[in-house]
N, CA, C and O atoms as CSV, one atom per row, in Angstrom:
chain,resi,resn,atom,element,x,y,z
A,1,MET,N,N,-0.044,1.518,15.142
A,1,MET,CA,C,0.331,2.110,13.872
A,1,MET,C,C,1.222,3.308,14.165
A,1,MET,O,O,0.768,4.359,14.617
A,2,LYS,N,N,2.504,3.107,13.893
A,2,LYS,CA,C,3.485,4.116,14.274
A,2,LYS,C,C,3.771,5.132,13.161
A,2,LYS,O,O,3.854,6.329,13.434
A,3,TYR,N,N,3.920,4.676,11.922
A,3,TYR,CA,C,4.349,5.558,10.847
A,3,TYR,C,C,3.279,5.843,9.796
A,3,TYR,O,O,3.446,6.759,8.990
A,4,PHE,N,N,2.197,5.087,9.784
A,4,PHE,CA,C,1.193,5.200,8.729
A,4,PHE,C,C,-0.182,5.430,9.342
A,4,PHE,O,O,-0.429,5.054,10.488
A,5,THR,N,N,-1.074,6.049,8.573
A,5,THR,CA,C,-2.432,6.305,9.038
A,5,THR,C,C,-3.437,5.694,8.072
A,5,THR,O,O,-3.129,5.437,6.908
A,6,ILE,N,N,-4.638,5.470,8.577
A,6,ILE,CA,C,-5.723,4.994,7.717
A,6,ILE,C,C,-5.998,6.032,6.631
A,6,ILE,O,O,-6.263,5.669,5.485
A,7,GLU,N,N,-5.938,7.294,6.969
A,7,GLU,CA,C,-6.171,8.363,5.988
A,7,GLU,C,C,-5.165,8.274,4.842
A,7,GLU,O,O,-5.526,8.439,3.676
A,8,GLU,N,N,-3.923,8.018,5.174
A,8,GLU,CA,C,-2.871,7.889,4.161
A,8,GLU,C,C,-3.143,6.694,3.245
A,8,GLU,O,O,-2.888,6.753,2.042
A,9,LEU,N,N,-3.655,5.629,3.819
A,9,LEU,CA,C,-3.916,4.409,3.055
A,9,LEU,C,C,-5.216,4.470,2.245
A,9,LEU,O,O,-5.466,3.592,1.419
A,10,THR,N,N,-6.037,5.486,2.470
A,10,THR,CA,C,-7.281,5.621,1.707
A,10,THR,C,C,-7.284,6.847,0.793
A,10,THR,O,O,-8.188,7.009,-0.026
A,11,ARG,N,N,-6.280,7.702,0.930
A,11,ARG,CA,C,-6.213,8.917,0.107
A,11,ARG,C,C,-6.000,8.553,-1.350
A,11,ARG,O,O,-5.214,7.663,-1.674
A,12,SER,N,N,-6.709,9.252,-2.225
A,12,SER,CA,C,-6.564,9.003,-3.656
A,12,SER,C,C,-6.860,10.274,-4.432
A,12,SER,O,O,-7.946,10.841,-4.314
A,13,ASP,N,N,-5.892,10.723,-5.229
A,13,ASP,CA,C,-6.123,11.871,-6.094
A,13,ASP,C,C,-7.233,11.575,-7.092
A,13,ASP,O,O,-8.055,12.441,-7.392
A,14,THR,N,N,-7.253,10.350,-7.604
A,14,THR,CA,C,-8.280,9.961,-8.573
A,14,THR,C,C,-9.663,10.023,-7.926
A,14,THR,O,O,-10.603,10.539,-8.530
A,15,ALA,N,N,-9.795,9.509,-6.721
A,15,ALA,CA,C,-11.085,9.554,-6.020
A,15,ALA,C,C,-11.536,11.000,-5.831
A,15,ALA,O,O,-12.705,11.320,-6.047
A,16,GLY,N,N,-10.625,11.862,-5.432
A,16,GLY,CA,C,-10.968,13.271,-5.255
A,16,GLY,C,C,-11.389,13.927,-6.553
A,16,GLY,O,O,-12.404,14.622,-6.610
A,17,ARG,N,N,-10.617,13.706,-7.581
A,17,ARG,CA,C,-10.893,14.303,-8.882
A,17,ARG,C,C,-12.219,13.811,-9.459
A,17,ARG,O,O,-12.958,14.579,-10.074
A,18,CYS,N,N,-12.512,12.533,-9.257
A,18,CYS,CA,C,-13.723,11.928,-9.834
A,18,CYS,C,C,-14.884,11.870,-8.850
A,18,CYS,O,O,-15.934,11.300,-9.149
A,19,ARG,N,N,-14.690,12.460,-7.679
A,19,ARG,CA,C,-15.727,12.504,-6.638
A,19,ARG,C,C,-16.225,11.111,-6.270
A,19,ARG,O,O,-17.427,10.857,-6.205
A,20,ILE,N,N,-15.276,10.225,-6.033
A,20,ILE,CA,C,-15.579,8.863,-5.619
A,20,ILE,C,C,-15.413,8.770,-4.109
A,20,ILE,O,O,-14.381,9.167,-3.568
A,21,ASP,N,N,-16.423,8.248,-3.433
A,21,ASP,CA,C,-16.363,8.060,-1.987
A,21,ASP,C,C,-15.554,6.795,-1.702
A,21,ASP,O,O,-16.040,5.684,-1.913
A,22,ASN,N,N,-14.332,6.962,-1.226
A,22,ASN,CA,C,-13.430,5.846,-0.976
A,22,ASN,C,C,-13.383,5.499,0.518
A,22,ASN,O,O,-12.330,5.140,1.043
A,23,THR,N,N,-14.518,5.607,1.187
A,23,THR,CA,C,-14.593,5.290,2.608
A,23,THR,C,C,-14.507,3.778,2.802
A,23,THR,O,O,-15.298,3.034,2.221
A,24,PRO,N,N,-13.559,3.319,3.609
A,24,PRO,CA,C,-13.399,1.870,3.803
A,24,PRO,C,C,-14.438,1.282,4.756
A,24,PRO,O,O,-14.993,1.981,5.604
A,25,THR,N,N,-14.681,0.007,4.600
A,25,THR,CA,C,-15.539,-0.732,5.520
A,25,THR,C,C,-14.763,-1.000,6.810
A,25,THR,O,O,-13.535,-0.915,6.815
A,26,PRO,N,N,-15.456,-1.319,7.896
A,26,PRO,CA,C,-14.745,-1.687,9.124
A,26,PRO,C,C,-13.790,-2.867,8.916
A,26,PRO,O,O,-12.700,-2.881,9.488
A,27,GLU,N,N,-14.177,-3.840,8.117
A,27,GLU,CA,C,-13.295,-4.981,7.828
A,27,GLU,C,C,-12.035,-4.526,7.096
A,27,GLU,O,O,-10.938,-4.999,7.390
A,28,SER,N,N,-12.192,-3.608,6.143
A,28,SER,CA,C,-11.034,-3.086,5.412
A,28,SER,C,C,-10.113,-2.287,6.325
A,28,SER,O,O,-8.893,-2.340,6.174
A,29,ILE,N,N,-10.688,-1.549,7.269
A,29,ILE,CA,C,-9.869,-0.803,8.232
A,29,ILE,C,C,-9.062,-1.773,9.083
A,29,ILE,O,O,-7.880,-1.539,9.337
A,30,ALA,N,N,-9.686,-2.857,9.524
A,30,ALA,CA,C,-8.963,-3.869,10.304
A,30,ALA,C,C,-7.835,-4.475,9.481
A,30,ALA,O,O,-6.747,-4.712,10.006
A,31,ASN,N,N,-8.080,-4.730,8.199
A,31,ASN,CA,C,-7.035,-5.270,7.321
A,31,ASN,C,C,-5.892,-4.284,7.135
A,31,ASN,O,O,-4.728,-4.684,7.117
A,32,MET,N,N,-6.212,-2.994,6.997
A,32,MET,CA,C,-5.161,-1.982,6.845
A,32,MET,C,C,-4.306,-1.896,8.110
A,32,MET,O,O,-3.084,-1.773,8.032
A,33,ARG,N,N,-4.953,-1.962,9.264
A,33,ARG,CA,C,-4.195,-1.947,10.523
A,33,ARG,C,C,-3.239,-3.141,10.592
A,33,ARG,O,O,-2.084,-3.001,10.993
A,34,ARG,N,N,-3.730,-4.297,10.201
A,34,ARG,CA,C,-2.894,-5.500,10.201
A,34,ARG,C,C,-1.730,-5.349,9.222
A,34,ARG,O,O,-0.604,-5.730,9.543
A,35,LEU,N,N,-1.987,-4.798,8.030
A,35,LEU,CA,C,-0.934,-4.573,7.039
A,35,LEU,C,C,0.133,-3.630,7.596
A,35,LEU,O,O,1.330,-3.882,7.456
A,36,VAL,N,N,-0.311,-2.550,8.224
A,36,VAL,CA,C,0.634,-1.583,8.788
A,36,VAL,C,C,1.447,-2.213,9.916
A,36,VAL,O,O,2.675,-2.127,9.922
A,37,GLU,N,N,0.773,-2.836,10.856
A,37,GLU,CA,C,1.467,-3.368,12.026
A,37,GLU,C,C,2.378,-4.545,11.695
A,37,GLU,O,O,3.420,-4.719,12.328
A,38,THR,N,N,1.994,-5.360,10.702
A,38,THR,CA,C,2.751,-6.562,10.366
A,38,THR,C,C,3.845,-6.305,9.333
A,38,THR,O,O,4.891,-6.954,9.361
A,39,VAL,N,N,3.606,-5.358,8.417
A,39,VAL,CA,C,4.529,-5.176,7.294
A,39,VAL,C,C,5.060,-3.742,7.173
A,39,VAL,O,O,6.273,-3.531,7.179
A,40,LEU,N,N,4.175,-2.774,7.066
A,40,LEU,CA,C,4.627,-1.420,6.726
A,40,LEU,C,C,5.461,-0.763,7.832
A,40,LEU,O,O,6.535,-0.227,7.558
A,41,ASP,N,N,4.981,-0.801,9.066
A,41,ASP,CA,C,5.779,-0.209,10.147
A,41,ASP,C,C,7.121,-0.933,10.322
A,41,ASP,O,O,8.147,-0.264,10.448
A,42,PRO,N,N,7.152,-2.285,10.335
A,42,PRO,CA,C,8.458,-2.952,10.424
A,42,PRO,C,C,9.382,-2.617,9.247
A,42,PRO,O,O,10.592,-2.481,9.431
A,43,ALA,N,N,8.823,-2.486,8.046
A,43,ALA,CA,C,9.648,-2.120,6.884
A,43,ALA,C,C,10.230,-0.727,7.063
A,43,ALA,O,O,11.397,-0.498,6.746
A,44,ARG,N,N,9.439,0.195,7.562
A,44,ARG,CA,C,9.902,1.566,7.798
A,44,ARG,C,C,11.015,1.584,8.848
A,44,ARG,O,O,12.002,2.305,8.702
A,45,GLU,N,N,10.852,0.802,9.883
A,45,GLU,CA,C,11.890,0.710,10.922
A,45,GLU,C,C,13.206,0.214,10.316
A,45,GLU,O,O,14.267,0.780,10.578
A,46,ARG,N,N,13.129,-0.831,9.517
A,46,ARG,CA,C,14.333,-1.427,8.939
A,46,ARG,C,C,14.970,-0.539,7.879
A,46,ARG,O,O,16.195,-0.490,7.769
A,47,LEU,N,N,14.152,0.163,7.099
A,47,LEU,CA,C,14.687,1.048,6.063
A,47,LEU,C,C,15.321,2.293,6.673
A,47,LEU,O,O,16.327,2.795,6.172
A,48,GLY,N,N,14.728,2.787,7.757
A,48,GLY,CA,C,15.276,3.956,8.434
A,48,GLY,C,C,14.947,5.281,7.787
A,48,GLY,O,O,15.557,6.301,8.106
A,49,LYS,N,N,13.981,5.273,6.876
A,49,LYS,CA,C,13.517,6.520,6.250
A,49,LYS,C,C,12.092,6.341,5.763
A,49,LYS,O,O,11.554,5.235,5.773
A,50,ALA,N,N,11.496,7.426,5.342
A,50,ALA,CA,C,10.082,7.419,4.964
A,50,ALA,C,C,9.780,6.463,3.809
A,50,ALA,O,O,10.588,6.265,2.901
A,51,ILE,N,N,8.587,5.885,3.882
A,51,ILE,CA,C,8.007,5.090,2.800
A,51,ILE,C,C,6.683,5.755,2.468
A,51,ILE,O,O,5.908,6.079,3.368
A,52,TYR,N,N,6.418,5.958,1.198
A,52,TYR,CA,C,5.212,6.641,0.754
A,52,TYR,C,C,4.225,5.657,0.145
A,52,TYR,O,O,4.608,4.763,-0.610
A,53,VAL,N,N,2.956,5.831,0.480
A,53,VAL,CA,C,1.891,4.990,-0.059
A,53,VAL,C,C,1.316,5.691,-1.286
A,53,VAL,O,O,0.705,6.754,-1.171
A,54,ASN,N,N,1.513,5.093,-2.458
A,54,ASN,CA,C,0.940,5.636,-3.690
A,54,ASN,C,C,-0.522,5.241,-3.831
A,54,ASN,O,O,-1.331,6.006,-4.357
A,55,SER,N,N,-0.856,4.050,-3.361
A,55,SER,CA,C,-2.223,3.545,-3.419
A,55,SER,C,C,-2.386,2.505,-2.329
A,55,SER,O,O,-1.548,1.618,-2.171
A,56,GLY,N,N,-3.464,2.619,-1.587
A,56,GLY,CA,C,-3.776,1.640,-0.545
A,56,GLY,C,C,-5.156,1.077,-0.802
A,56,GLY,O,O,-5.404,0.460,-1.838
A,57,TYR,N,N,-6.058,1.291,0.148
A,57,TYR,CA,C,-7.423,0.802,-0.013
A,57,TYR,C,C,-8.092,1.458,-1.213
A,57,TYR,O,O,-7.916,2.651,-1.463
A,58,ARG,N,N,-8.864,0.662,-1.956
A,58,ARG,CA,C,-9.674,1.186,-3.056
A,58,ARG,C,C,-11.067,0.572,-2.987
A,58,ARG,O,O,-11.204,-0.649,-2.915
A,59,CYS,N,N,-12.091,1.403,-3.007
A,59,CYS,CA,C,-13.442,0.882,-3.161
A,59,CYS,C,C,-13.559,0.344,-4.589
A,59,CYS,O,O,-12.695,0.617,-5.423
A,60,SER,N,N,-14.610,-0.410,-4.875
A,60,SER,CA,C,-14.714,-1.039,-6.199
A,60,SER,C,C,-14.783,-0.012,-7.325
A,60,SER,O,O,-14.205,-0.227,-8.391
A,61,GLU,N,N,-15.478,1.096,-7.105
A,61,GLU,CA,C,-15.564,2.120,-8.152
A,61,GLU,C,C,-14.190,2.717,-8.448
A,61,GLU,O,O,-13.828,2.898,-9.611
A,62,LEU,N,N,-13.432,3.019,-7.410
A,62,LEU,CA,C,-12.081,3.570,-7.591
A,62,LEU,C,C,-11.170,2.537,-8.241
A,62,LEU,O,O,-10.383,2.875,-9.126
A,63,ASN,N,N,-11.269,1.294,-7.815
A,63,ASN,CA,C,-10.440,0.242,-8.395
A,63,ASN,C,C,-10.680,0.122,-9.903
A,63,ASN,O,O,-9.731,-0.007,-10.677
A,64,ARG,N,N,-11.944,0.166,-10.313
A,64,ARG,CA,C,-12.258,0.123,-11.758
A,64,ARG,C,C,-11.677,1.344,-12.473
A,64,ARG,O,O,-11.117,1.228,-13.563
A,65,LYS,N,N,-11.818,2.504,-11.853
A,65,LYS,CA,C,-11.360,3.764,-12.470
A,65,LYS,C,C,-9.850,3.756,-12.720
A,65,LYS,O,O,-9.388,4.285,-13.731
A,66,VAL,N,N,-9.082,3.162,-11.806
A,66,VAL,CA,C,-7.622,3.152,-11.968
A,66,VAL,C,C,-7.130,1.919,-12.726
A,66,VAL,O,O,-5.924,1.743,-12.903
A,67,GLY,N,N,-8.044,1.072,-13.172
A,67,GLY,CA,C,-7.663,-0.106,-13.952
A,67,GLY,C,C,-7.181,-1.271,-13.117
A,67,GLY,O,O,-6.454,-2.129,-13.619
A,68,GLY,N,N,-7.574,-1.322,-11.834
A,68,GLY,CA,C,-7.187,-2.433,-10.971
A,68,GLY,C,C,-7.908,-3.713,-11.364
A,68,GLY,O,O,-8.996,-3.671,-11.939
A,69,VAL,N,N,-7.302,-4.842,-11.055
A,69,VAL,CA,C,-7.927,-6.131,-11.370
A,69,VAL,C,C,-9.117,-6.365,-10.430
A,69,VAL,O,O,-9.160,-5.840,-9.318
A,70,ALA,N,N,-10.068,-7.156,-10.900
A,70,ALA,CA,C,-11.325,-7.360,-10.171
A,70,ALA,C,C,-11.135,-8.009,-8.800
A,70,ALA,O,O,-11.942,-7.789,-7.897
A,71,ASN,N,N,-10.088,-8.796,-8.637
A,71,ASN,CA,C,-9.851,-9.472,-7.355
A,71,ASN,C,C,-8.681,-8.858,-6.581
A,71,ASN,O,O,-8.023,-9.546,-5.801
A,72,SER,N,N,-8.425,-7.580,-6.794
A,72,SER,CA,C,-7.303,-6.888,-6.160
A,72,SER,C,C,-7.403,-6.908,-4.642
A,72,SER,O,O,-8.479,-6.713,-4.076
A,73,TYR,N,N,-6.276,-7.145,-3.993
A,73,TYR,CA,C,-6.210,-7.062,-2.532
A,73,TYR,C,C,-6.445,-5.633,-2.038
A,73,TYR,O,O,-6.766,-5.434,-0.866
A,74,HIS,N,N,-6.292,-4.643,-2.910
A,74,HIS,CA,C,-6.580,-3.254,-2.538
A,74,HIS,C,C,-8.046,-3.107,-2.113
A,74,HIS,O,O,-8.357,-2.291,-1.245
A,75,LEU,N,N,-8.937,-3.881,-2.711
A,75,LEU,CA,C,-10.368,-3.806,-2.414
A,75,LEU,C,C,-10.682,-4.203,-0.973
A,75,LEU,O,O,-11.709,-3.802,-0.425
A,76,GLN,N,N,-9.816,-4.973,-0.373
A,76,GLN,CA,C,-10.017,-5.452,0.991
A,76,GLN,C,C,-9.160,-4.691,2.007
A,76,GLN,O,O,-9.211,-4.979,3.203
A,77,GLY,N,N,-8.381,-3.730,1.534
A,77,GLY,CA,C,-7.478,-3.022,2.431
A,77,GLY,C,C,-6.259,-3.844,2.804
A,77,GLY,O,O,-5.610,-3.574,3.815
A,78,ARG,N,N,-5.945,-4.844,1.995
A,78,ARG,CA,C,-4.833,-5.751,2.296
A,78,ARG,C,C,-3.585,-5.441,1.479
A,78,ARG,O,O,-2.588,-6.154,1.598
A,79,ALA,N,N,-3.611,-4.387,0.644
A,79,ALA,CA,C,-2.473,-4.097,-0.233
A,79,ALA,C,C,-2.118,-2.620,-0.218
A,79,ALA,O,O,-2.947,-1.758,0.075
A,80,ALA,N,N,-0.866,-2.356,-0.542
A,80,ALA,CA,C,-0.391,-0.985,-0.706
A,80,ALA,C,C,0.689,-0.972,-1.783
A,80,ALA,O,O,1.472,-1.914,-1.908
A,81,ASP,N,N,0.718,0.107,-2.554
A,81,ASP,CA,C,1.774,0.356,-3.521
A,81,ASP,C,C,2.693,1.396,-2.896
A,81,ASP,O,O,2.249,2.473,-2.499
A,82,LEU,N,N,3.968,1.067,-2.814
A,82,LEU,CA,C,4.921,1.854,-2.030
A,82,LEU,C,C,6.056,2.406,-2.877
A,82,LEU,O,O,6.390,1.871,-3.934
A,83,ASP,N,N,6.636,3.490,-2.385
A,83,ASP,CA,C,7.768,4.129,-3.045
A,83,ASP,C,C,8.579,4.865,-1.982
A,83,ASP,O,O,8.010,5.421,-1.043
A,84,THR,N,N,9.887,4.872,-2.122
A,84,THR,CA,C,10.721,5.614,-1.182
A,84,THR,C,C,10.964,7.051,-1.635
A,84,THR,O,O,11.282,7.916,-0.819
A,85,ARG,N,N,10.818,7.301,-2.916
A,85,ARG,CA,C,11.080,8.612,-3.536
A,85,ARG,C,C,12.541,9.038,-3.401
A,85,ARG,O,O,12.876,10.198,-3.643
A,86,THR,N,N,13.413,8.097,-3.014
A,86,THR,CA,C,14.828,8.433,-2.849
A,86,THR,C,C,15.731,7.459,-3.591
A,86,THR,O,O,16.949,7.486,-3.416
A,87,GLY,N,N,15.149,6.603,-4.414
A,87,GLY,CA,C,15.951,5.633,-5.144
A,87,GLY,C,C,16.283,4.385,-4.364
A,87,GLY,O,O,17.089,3.571,-4.813
A,88,ASP,N,N,15.668,4.215,-3.187
A,88,ASP,CA,C,15.933,3.044,-2.359
A,88,ASP,C,C,14.867,1.953,-2.514
A,88,ASP,O,O,14.700,1.126,-1.618
A,89,ASN,N,N,14.157,1.942,-3.620
A,89,ASN,CA,C,13.103,0.949,-3.790
A,89,ASN,C,C,13.652,-0.477,-3.790
A,89,ASN,O,O,12.992,-1.389,-3.291
A,90,ARG,N,N,14.848,-0.681,-4.341
A,90,ARG,CA,C,15.444,-2.026,-4.338
A,90,ARG,C,C,15.709,-2.484,-2.902
A,90,ARG,O,O,15.435,-3.631,-2.549
A,91,ARG,N,N,16.233,-1.598,-2.095
A,91,ARG,CA,C,16.478,-1.942,-0.689
A,91,ARG,C,C,15.168,-2.231,0.040
A,91,ARG,O,O,15.083,-3.176,0.824
A,92,LEU,N,N,14.144,-1.409,-0.224
A,92,LEU,CA,C,12.835,-1.643,0.382
A,92,LEU,C,C,12.283,-2.996,-0.050
A,92,LEU,O,O,11.742,-3.730,0.776
A,93,TYR,N,N,12.411,-3.333,-1.317
A,93,TYR,CA,C,11.938,-4.625,-1.819
A,93,TYR,C,C,12.625,-5.776,-1.073
A,93,TYR,O,O,11.972,-6.741,-0.676
A,94,GLU,N,N,13.916,-5.669,-0.890
A,94,GLU,CA,C,14.668,-6.711,-0.182
A,94,GLU,C,C,14.210,-6.833,1.272
A,94,GLU,O,O,14.163,-7.936,1.816
A,95,ILE,N,N,13.876,-5.722,1.893
A,95,ILE,CA,C,13.340,-5.747,3.255
A,95,ILE,C,C,11.979,-6.445,3.257
A,95,ILE,O,O,11.711,-7.296,4.105
A,96,LEU,N,N,11.129,-6.079,2.308
A,96,LEU,CA,C,9.783,-6.656,2.243
A,96,LEU,C,C,9.806,-8.156,1.966
A,96,LEU,O,O,8.914,-8.883,2.403
A,97,LEU,N,N,10.822,-8.617,1.242
A,97,LEU,CA,C,10.954,-10.061,0.987
A,97,LEU,C,C,10.998,-10.862,2.289
A,97,LEU,O,O,10.551,-12.007,2.339
A,98,ASN,N,N,11.537,-10.252,3.328
A,98,ASN,CA,C,11.729,-10.934,4.605
A,98,ASN,C,C,10.623,-10.648,5.611
A,98,ASN,O,O,10.744,-11.004,6.783
A,99,LEU,N,N,9.551,-10.010,5.164
A,99,LEU,CA,C,8.395,-9.757,6.016
A,99,LEU,C,C,7.207,-10.548,5.468
A,99,LEU,O,O,7.202,-10.896,4.287
A,100,PRO,N,N,6.203,-10.840,6.294
A,100,PRO,CA,C,5.048,-11.603,5.809
A,100,PRO,C,C,4.368,-10.909,4.629
A,100,PRO,O,O,4.191,-9.691,4.638
A,101,HIS,N,N,3.994,-11.680,3.626
A,101,HIS,CA,C,3.257,-11.136,2.487
A,101,HIS,C,C,2.598,-12.273,1.701
A,101,HIS,O,O,3.041,-13.420,1.732
A,102,THR,N,N,1.533,-11.913,1.003
A,102,THR,CA,C,0.847,-12.812,0.083
A,102,THR,C,C,1.307,-12.511,-1.336
A,102,THR,O,O,1.485,-13.417,-2.150
A,103,GLU,N,N,1.497,-11.222,-1.621
A,103,GLU,CA,C,2.006,-10.773,-2.924
A,103,GLU,C,C,3.116,-9.752,-2.685
A,103,GLU,O,O,3.054,-8.945,-1.758
A,104,LEU,N,N,4.120,-9.811,-3.534
A,104,LEU,CA,C,5.173,-8.800,-3.544
A,104,LEU,C,C,5.584,-8.645,-4.997
A,104,LEU,O,O,6.141,-9.566,-5.595
A,105,ILE,N,N,5.306,-7.465,-5.569
A,105,ILE,CA,C,5.521,-7.260,-7.003
A,105,ILE,C,C,6.362,-6.005,-7.226
A,105,ILE,O,O,6.052,-4.927,-6.719
A,106,TRP,N,N,7.422,-6.175,-7.989
A,106,TRP,CA,C,8.311,-5.078,-8.417
A,106,TRP,C,C,7.643,-4.479,-9.651
A,106,TRP,O,O,7.778,-5.025,-10.746
A,107,GLU,N,N,6.931,-3.376,-9.496
A,107,GLU,CA,C,6.079,-2.826,-10.548
A,107,GLU,C,C,6.826,-1.867,-11.471
A,107,GLU,O,O,7.619,-1.036,-11.028
A,108,GLN,N,N,6.555,-2.005,-12.751
A,108,GLN,CA,C,7.050,-1.107,-13.803
A,108,GLN,C,C,8.525,-0.752,-13.623
A,108,GLN,O,O,8.905,0.418,-13.563
A,109,GLY,N,N,9.330,-1.790,-13.542
A,109,GLY,CA,C,10.772,-1.581,-13.438
A,109,GLY,C,C,11.218,-0.940,-12.147
A,109,GLY,O,O,12.292,-0.343,-12.088
A,110,GLY,N,N,10.409,-1.055,-11.114
A,110,GLY,CA,C,10.782,-0.522,-9.824
A,110,GLY,C,C,10.253,0.868,-9.517
A,110,GLY,O,O,10.677,1.490,-8.543
A,111,LYS,N,N,9.321,1.371,-10.344
A,111,LYS,CA,C,8.727,2.677,-10.030
A,111,LYS,C,C,8.017,2.645,-8.691
A,111,LYS,O,O,7.999,3.633,-7.958
A,112,TRP,N,N,7.425,1.481,-8.375
A,112,TRP,CA,C,6.824,1.277,-7.072
A,112,TRP,C,C,6.796,-0.216,-6.772
A,112,TRP,O,O,7.043,-1.050,-7.642
A,113,ILE,N,N,6.488,-0.528,-5.517
A,113,ILE,CA,C,6.412,-1.918,-5.053
A,113,ILE,C,C,5.010,-2.179,-4.539
A,113,ILE,O,O,4.490,-1.427,-3.715
A,114,HIS,N,N,4.409,-3.235,-5.023
A,114,HIS,CA,C,3.098,-3.667,-4.539
A,114,HIS,C,C,3.307,-4.742,-3.487
A,114,HIS,O,O,4.015,-5.722,-3.720
A,115,ILE,N,N,2.688,-4.557,-2.328
A,115,ILE,CA,C,2.747,-5.558,-1.258
A,115,ILE,C,C,1.331,-5.843,-0.786
A,115,ILE,O,O,0.530,-4.925,-0.607
A,116,ALA,N,N,1.028,-7.110,-0.588
A,116,ALA,CA,C,-0.276,-7.499,-0.050
A,116,ALA,C,C,-0.063,-8.532,1.036
A,116,ALA,O,O,0.856,-9.349,0.977
A,117,LEU,N,N,-0.932,-8.478,2.026
A,117,LEU,CA,C,-0.865,-9.407,3.147
A,117,LEU,C,C,-2.119,-10.261,3.166
A,117,LEU,O,O,-2.268,-11.118,4.037
């Protein structure tokens, strides 16, 4: 894991504000490592600039609180919502199209990109 951390993928303002323990399971940590090594780090290399994780792993309580679907890949540590914060989300999406994924969603007109492995 070159550019991303487990802490980054589990951090949540909502969890902090609502005092939700968003500690991942060992299986979810393994899934996050696979997501980073297979998709996120290669995407960062190809984009050539920072990619920010808006939401990564979510425990079931946090997922309900943020309105996530019951079968969300976030619950397994297999998904991340990403943003470049520089207007390069379209370029990032095009990069992600060419990397392994189970889901790739252009969310809310490109405010962020959801990727799941």
